[in-house]
Amino acid sequence: MEKAASLQRANQQHRLAEWSRRVEACRSSGLPVGQWCQENGIAVSTYFSWQRKVFQALKEVQEVTFAEVPVIEERTQPSGHIVAAMEVSGVRIQVYEGADGATLQAILQAAKSC
């Protein structure tokens, strides 16, 4: 029974993806819906029914959810002391003892583009 329900959901998802492509094709064609449907052999009522389903699915996917992110440690000042400092285009960059090499490399790359 569960396998049948799973297959049914997969089939529904496949059809939804197919109709999502069709809705996008219709909307980007610049043609009126009726004309596009006629040229593609689709009943206008079927098109609008599936368009509604596609938009509803997109709405469900786009719903915002929030997750609590715990604060691990609060720092007001970086730990260690400054081992290097530079100013590029009015932006002061300070590198503290123990800085990650990859982070330092990314900062230097960003500074080059200023």
CSV table of N, CA and C in Angstrom, one decimal:
chain,number,residue,atom,x,y,z
A,1,MET,N,0.8,-1.2,0.0
A,1,MET,CA,0.0,0.0,0.0
A,1,MET,C,0.9,1.3,0.0
A,2,GLU,N,1.9,1.2,0.8
A,2,GLU,CA,2.8,2.4,0.9
A,2,GLU,C,3.5,2.6,-0.4
A,3,LYS,N,3.9,1.5,-1.1
A,3,LYS,CA,4.6,1.6,-2.4
A,3,LYS,C,3.7,2.3,-3.4
A,4,ALA,N,2.4,1.9,-3.4
A,4,ALA,CA,1.5,2.5,-4.4
A,4,ALA,C,1.3,4.0,-4.1
A,5,ALA,N,1.3,4.4,-2.8
A,5,ALA,CA,1.1,5.8,-2.5
A,5,ALA,C,2.4,6.6,-2.9
A,6,SER,N,3.6,5.9,-2.7
A,6,SER,CA,4.8,6.5,-3.1
A,6,SER,C,4.9,6.7,-4.6
A,7,LEU,N,4.5,5.7,-5.4
A,7,LEU,CA,4.4,5.8,-6.8
A,7,LEU,C,3.5,6.9,-7.3
A,8,GLN,N,2.4,7.0,-6.6
A,8,GLN,CA,1.4,8.0,-7.0
A,8,GLN,C,1.9,9.4,-6.7
A,9,ARG,N,2.6,9.6,-5.6
A,9,ARG,CA,3.3,10.9,-5.3
A,9,ARG,C,4.3,11.2,-6.3
A,10,ALA,N,5.1,10.2,-6.7
A,10,ALA,CA,6.2,10.4,-7.7
A,10,ALA,C,5.6,10.8,-9.1
A,11,ASN,N,4.5,10.2,-9.4
A,11,ASN,CA,3.8,10.5,-10.7
A,11,ASN,C,3.2,11.9,-10.6
A,12,GLN,N,2.6,12.3,-9.5
A,12,GLN,CA,2.1,13.6,-9.3
A,12,GLN,C,3.2,14.7,-9.4
A,13,GLN,N,4.4,14.4,-8.8
A,13,GLN,CA,5.5,15.3,-8.9
A,13,GLN,C,6.0,15.5,-10.3
A,14,HIS,N,6.0,14.3,-11.0
A,14,HIS,CA,6.5,14.4,-12.4
A,14,HIS,C,5.5,15.2,-13.3
A,15,ARG,N,4.2,15.0,-13.1
A,15,ARG,CA,3.3,15.8,-13.9
A,15,ARG,C,3.3,17.3,-13.5
A,16,LEU,N,3.5,17.6,-12.2
A,16,LEU,CA,3.6,18.9,-11.8
A,16,LEU,C,4.9,19.6,-12.4
A,17,ALA,N,6.0,18.9,-12.5
A,17,ALA,CA,7.2,19.5,-13.1
A,17,ALA,C,6.9,19.7,-14.6
A,18,GLU,N,6.3,18.7,-15.2
A,18,GLU,CA,5.9,18.8,-16.6
A,18,GLU,C,5.1,20.1,-16.9
A,19,TRP,N,4.0,20.3,-16.1
A,19,TRP,CA,3.2,21.4,-16.2
A,19,TRP,C,3.8,22.7,-15.9
A,20,SER,N,4.7,22.6,-14.9
A,20,SER,CA,5.5,23.9,-14.6
A,20,SER,C,6.3,24.3,-15.8
A,21,ARG,N,6.9,23.4,-16.6
A,21,ARG,CA,7.6,23.8,-17.8
A,21,ARG,C,6.6,24.3,-18.8
A,22,ARG,N,5.4,23.7,-18.9
A,22,ARG,CA,4.4,24.2,-19.9
A,22,ARG,C,3.9,25.6,-19.5
A,23,VAL,N,3.6,25.8,-18.3
A,23,VAL,CA,3.2,27.2,-17.8
A,23,VAL,C,4.3,28.2,-18.1
A,24,GLU,N,5.5,27.9,-17.8
A,24,GLU,CA,6.6,28.8,-18.1
A,24,GLU,C,6.7,29.0,-19.6
A,25,ALA,N,6.6,28.0,-20.4
A,25,ALA,CA,6.6,28.2,-21.9
A,25,ALA,C,5.5,29.1,-22.4
A,26,CYS,N,4.3,28.9,-21.9
A,26,CYS,CA,3.2,29.7,-22.3
A,26,CYS,C,3.4,31.2,-21.9
A,27,ARG,N,3.8,31.4,-20.7
A,27,ARG,CA,4.0,32.7,-20.2
A,27,ARG,C,5.1,33.5,-20.9
A,28,SER,N,6.2,32.7,-21.3
A,28,SER,CA,7.3,33.4,-21.9
A,28,SER,C,7.1,33.5,-23.5
A,29,SER,N,6.0,32.8,-24.0
A,29,SER,CA,5.8,32.9,-25.4
A,29,SER,C,5.3,34.2,-25.9
A,30,GLY,N,4.7,35.0,-25.0
A,30,GLY,CA,4.1,36.2,-25.5
A,30,GLY,C,2.7,36.1,-26.1
A,31,LEU,N,2.3,34.9,-26.3
A,31,LEU,CA,1.0,34.6,-26.9
A,31,LEU,C,-0.1,34.7,-25.8
A,32,PRO,N,-1.3,35.0,-26.2
A,32,PRO,CA,-2.5,34.8,-25.3
A,32,PRO,C,-2.6,33.4,-24.9
A,33,VAL,N,-3.1,33.1,-23.7
A,33,VAL,CA,-3.2,31.7,-23.2
A,33,VAL,C,-4.0,30.9,-24.2
A,34,GLY,N,-5.1,31.4,-24.6
A,34,GLY,CA,-6.0,30.6,-25.5
A,34,GLY,C,-5.3,30.2,-26.8
A,35,GLN,N,-4.5,31.1,-27.4
A,35,GLN,CA,-3.8,30.8,-28.6
A,35,GLN,C,-2.7,29.8,-28.4
A,36,TRP,N,-2.0,30.0,-27.3
A,36,TRP,CA,-0.9,29.0,-26.9
A,36,TRP,C,-1.5,27.7,-26.7
A,37,CYS,N,-2.6,27.6,-26.0
A,37,CYS,CA,-3.2,26.3,-25.7
A,37,CYS,C,-3.7,25.6,-27.0
A,38,GLN,N,-4.3,26.4,-27.9
A,38,GLN,CA,-4.7,25.8,-29.2
A,38,GLN,C,-3.6,25.3,-30.0
A,39,GLU,N,-2.5,26.1,-30.0
A,39,GLU,CA,-1.3,25.6,-30.8
A,39,GLU,C,-0.6,24.4,-30.2
A,40,ASN,N,-0.8,24.2,-28.9
A,40,ASN,CA,-0.2,23.1,-28.2
A,40,ASN,C,-1.2,21.9,-27.9
A,41,GLY,N,-2.4,22.0,-28.4
A,41,GLY,CA,-3.4,21.0,-28.2
A,41,GLY,C,-3.8,20.7,-26.8
A,42,ILE,N,-3.9,21.8,-26.0
A,42,ILE,CA,-4.3,21.7,-24.6
A,42,ILE,C,-5.6,22.5,-24.4
A,43,ALA,N,-6.5,21.9,-23.6
A,43,ALA,CA,-7.7,22.7,-23.3
A,43,ALA,C,-7.4,23.8,-22.3
A,44,VAL,N,-8.0,25.0,-22.6
A,44,VAL,CA,-7.7,26.1,-21.7
A,44,VAL,C,-8.0,25.8,-20.3
A,45,SER,N,-9.1,25.1,-20.0
A,45,SER,CA,-9.5,24.8,-18.6
A,45,SER,C,-8.4,23.9,-18.0
A,46,THR,N,-7.9,23.0,-18.8
A,46,THR,CA,-6.8,22.1,-18.2
A,46,THR,C,-5.6,23.0,-17.9
A,47,TYR,N,-5.3,23.9,-18.8
A,47,TYR,CA,-4.1,24.7,-18.6
A,47,TYR,C,-4.3,25.5,-17.2
A,48,PHE,N,-5.4,26.2,-17.1
A,48,PHE,CA,-5.6,27.0,-15.9
A,48,PHE,C,-5.7,26.1,-14.6
A,49,SER,N,-6.2,24.9,-14.7
A,49,SER,CA,-6.2,24.0,-13.6
A,49,SER,C,-4.8,23.7,-13.1
A,50,TRP,N,-4.0,23.4,-14.1
A,50,TRP,CA,-2.6,23.0,-13.8
A,50,TRP,C,-1.8,24.3,-13.4
A,51,GLN,N,-2.1,25.4,-14.0
A,51,GLN,CA,-1.4,26.6,-13.6
A,51,GLN,C,-1.6,26.9,-12.1
A,52,ARG,N,-2.9,26.7,-11.7
A,52,ARG,CA,-3.2,26.9,-10.3
A,52,ARG,C,-2.5,26.0,-9.4
A,53,LYS,N,-2.3,24.7,-9.8
A,53,LYS,CA,-1.6,23.7,-9.0
A,53,LYS,C,-0.1,24.1,-8.9
A,54,VAL,N,0.4,24.5,-10.1
A,54,VAL,CA,1.9,24.9,-10.1
A,54,VAL,C,2.1,26.1,-9.2
A,55,PHE,N,1.3,27.1,-9.2
A,55,PHE,CA,1.4,28.3,-8.4
A,55,PHE,C,1.3,27.9,-6.9
A,56,GLN,N,0.3,27.0,-6.6
A,56,GLN,CA,0.1,26.6,-5.2
A,56,GLN,C,1.4,25.9,-4.7
A,57,ALA,N,1.9,25.0,-5.5
A,57,ALA,CA,3.2,24.3,-5.1
A,57,ALA,C,4.3,25.2,-4.9
A,58,LEU,N,4.5,26.2,-5.8
A,58,LEU,CA,5.5,27.2,-5.6
A,58,LEU,C,5.3,28.0,-4.3
A,59,LYS,N,4.1,28.3,-4.0
A,59,LYS,CA,3.8,29.1,-2.8
A,59,LYS,C,4.2,28.3,-1.6
A,60,GLU,N,3.9,27.0,-1.6
A,60,GLU,CA,4.2,26.1,-0.5
A,60,GLU,C,5.7,26.0,-0.3
A,61,VAL,N,6.4,25.9,-1.4
A,61,VAL,CA,7.9,25.8,-1.3
A,61,VAL,C,8.5,27.1,-0.8
A,62,GLN,N,7.9,28.2,-1.2
A,62,GLN,CA,8.5,29.5,-0.8
A,62,GLN,C,8.1,30.0,0.5
A,63,GLU,N,7.3,29.3,1.3
A,63,GLU,CA,6.9,29.8,2.6
A,63,GLU,C,8.2,29.9,3.5
A,64,VAL,N,8.3,31.0,4.2
A,64,VAL,CA,9.4,31.2,5.0
A,64,VAL,C,9.3,30.5,6.3
A,65,THR,N,10.4,29.8,6.7
A,65,THR,CA,10.5,29.2,7.9
A,65,THR,C,11.7,29.7,8.7
A,66,PHE,N,11.6,29.8,10.0
A,66,PHE,CA,12.7,30.3,10.8
A,66,PHE,C,13.2,29.2,11.7
A,67,ALA,N,14.5,29.2,11.9
A,67,ALA,CA,15.1,28.3,12.8
A,67,ALA,C,15.9,29.1,13.8
A,68,GLU,N,15.9,28.7,15.0
A,68,GLU,CA,16.6,29.3,16.0
A,68,GLU,C,18.1,28.9,15.9
A,69,VAL,N,19.0,29.9,15.9
A,69,VAL,CA,20.4,29.7,15.8
A,69,VAL,C,21.0,30.0,17.1
A,70,PRO,N,21.5,29.0,17.8
A,70,PRO,CA,22.1,29.3,19.1
A,70,PRO,C,23.4,30.1,19.0
A,71,VAL,N,23.6,31.0,19.9
A,71,VAL,CA,24.8,31.8,20.0
A,71,VAL,C,25.8,30.9,20.8
A,72,ILE,N,26.9,30.6,20.1
A,72,ILE,CA,27.9,29.8,20.7
A,72,ILE,C,28.8,30.6,21.7
A,73,GLU,N,29.2,31.7,21.2
A,73,GLU,CA,30.1,32.5,22.0
A,73,GLU,C,30.0,34.0,21.5
A,74,GLU,N,29.9,34.9,22.5
A,74,GLU,CA,29.9,36.3,22.1
A,74,GLU,C,31.3,36.9,22.3
A,75,ARG,N,31.8,37.6,21.3
A,75,ARG,CA,33.1,38.2,21.4
A,75,ARG,C,32.9,39.7,21.1
A,76,THR,N,33.4,40.5,21.9
A,76,THR,CA,33.3,42.0,21.6
A,76,THR,C,34.7,42.4,21.0
A,77,GLN,N,35.7,41.7,21.3
A,77,GLN,CA,37.0,42.0,20.8
A,77,GLN,C,37.6,40.7,20.3
A,78,PRO,N,38.3,40.7,19.2
A,78,PRO,CA,39.0,39.5,18.7
A,78,PRO,C,40.0,39.0,19.7
A,79,SER,N,40.3,37.7,19.8
A,79,SER,CA,41.3,37.2,20.7
A,79,SER,C,42.6,37.3,20.1
A,80,GLY,N,43.7,37.4,20.9
A,80,GLY,CA,45.0,37.5,20.3
A,80,GLY,C,45.3,39.0,20.0
A,81,HIS,N,46.5,39.2,19.4
A,81,HIS,CA,46.9,40.6,19.1
A,81,HIS,C,47.1,40.7,17.6
A,82,ILE,N,47.1,41.9,17.1
A,82,ILE,CA,47.2,42.2,15.7
A,82,ILE,C,48.6,41.8,15.2
A,83,VAL,N,48.7,41.0,14.2
A,83,VAL,CA,50.0,40.6,13.6
A,83,VAL,C,50.3,41.3,12.3
A,84,ALA,N,49.2,41.8,11.7
A,84,ALA,CA,49.4,42.6,10.4
A,84,ALA,C,48.2,43.5,10.3
A,85,ALA,N,48.4,44.7,9.6
A,85,ALA,CA,47.4,45.6,9.4
A,85,ALA,C,47.7,46.4,8.1
A,86,MET,N,46.6,46.7,7.4
A,86,MET,CA,46.8,47.4,6.1
A,86,MET,C,45.5,48.2,5.8
A,87,GLU,N,45.7,49.2,5.0
A,87,GLU,CA,44.5,50.0,4.6
A,87,GLU,C,44.5,50.1,3.1
A,88,VAL,N,43.3,49.7,2.5
A,88,VAL,CA,43.1,49.7,1.1
A,88,VAL,C,41.8,50.4,0.8
A,89,SER,N,42.0,51.5,0.0
A,89,SER,CA,40.8,52.3,-0.4
A,89,SER,C,40.0,52.7,0.7
A,90,GLY,N,40.6,53.1,1.8
A,90,GLY,CA,39.9,53.7,3.0
A,90,GLY,C,39.4,52.6,3.9
A,91,VAL,N,39.6,51.3,3.6
A,91,VAL,CA,39.2,50.2,4.5
A,91,VAL,C,40.4,49.7,5.2
A,92,ARG,N,40.3,49.6,6.5
A,92,ARG,CA,41.4,49.1,7.3
A,92,ARG,C,41.2,47.6,7.6
A,93,ILE,N,42.2,46.9,7.3
A,93,ILE,CA,42.2,45.4,7.5
A,93,ILE,C,43.2,45.1,8.6
A,94,GLN,N,42.7,44.4,9.6
A,94,GLN,CA,43.6,43.9,10.7
A,94,GLN,C,43.5,42.4,10.8
A,95,VAL,N,44.7,41.8,10.9
A,95,VAL,CA,44.8,40.4,11.0
A,95,VAL,C,45.3,40.0,12.4
A,96,TYR,N,44.5,39.2,13.0
A,96,TYR,CA,44.8,38.8,14.4
A,96,TYR,C,45.6,37.5,14.5
A,97,GLU,N,46.3,37.3,15.5
A,97,GLU,CA,47.0,36.1,15.8
A,97,GLU,C,46.1,34.9,15.7
A,98,GLY,N,46.4,33.9,15.0
A,98,GLY,CA,45.6,32.7,14.9
A,98,GLY,C,44.6,32.7,13.8
A,99,ALA,N,44.7,33.8,12.9
A,99,ALA,CA,43.7,33.9,11.8
A,99,ALA,C,43.8,32.7,10.9
A,100,ASP,N,42.7,32.2,10.4
A,100,ASP,CA,42.7,31.1,9.5
A,100,ASP,C,43.3,31.5,8.1
A,101,GLY,N,44.2,30.7,7.6
A,101,GLY,CA,44.8,30.9,6.3
A,101,GLY,C,43.9,31.1,5.2
A,102,ALA,N,42.9,30.3,5.1
A,102,ALA,CA,41.9,30.5,4.0
A,102,ALA,C,41.2,31.8,4.1
A,103,THR,N,40.8,32.2,5.3
A,103,THR,CA,40.2,33.5,5.5
A,103,THR,C,41.1,34.6,5.1
A,104,LEU,N,42.3,34.5,5.5
A,104,LEU,CA,43.3,35.6,5.2
A,104,LEU,C,43.5,35.7,3.6
A,105,GLN,N,43.5,34.5,3.0
A,105,GLN,CA,43.7,34.5,1.5
A,105,GLN,C,42.5,35.2,0.9
A,106,ALA,N,41.3,34.9,1.4
A,106,ALA,CA,40.1,35.5,0.8
A,106,ALA,C,40.1,37.0,1.0
A,107,ILE,N,40.5,37.5,2.2
A,107,ILE,CA,40.6,38.9,2.5
A,107,ILE,C,41.6,39.6,1.5
A,108,LEU,N,42.7,39.0,1.3
A,108,LEU,CA,43.7,39.5,0.4
A,108,LEU,C,43.2,39.6,-1.0
A,109,GLN,N,42.5,38.6,-1.5
A,109,GLN,CA,41.9,38.6,-2.8
A,109,GLN,C,40.9,39.7,-2.9
A,110,ALA,N,40.1,39.9,-1.9
A,110,ALA,CA,39.1,41.0,-1.9
A,110,ALA,C,39.8,42.3,-2.0
A,111,ALA,N,40.9,42.4,-1.2
A,111,ALA,CA,41.6,43.7,-1.2
A,111,ALA,C,42.2,44.0,-2.5
A,112,LYS,N,42.6,43.0,-3.3
A,112,LYS,CA,43.2,43.3,-4.6
A,112,LYS,C,42.2,43.9,-5.5
A,113,SER,N,40.9,43.6,-5.4
A,113,SER,CA,39.9,44.1,-6.3
A,113,SER,C,39.4,45.5,-5.9
A,114,CYS,N,39.9,46.0,-4.8
A,114,CYS,CA,39.5,47.4,-4.4
A,114,CYS,C,40.2,48.4,-5.2
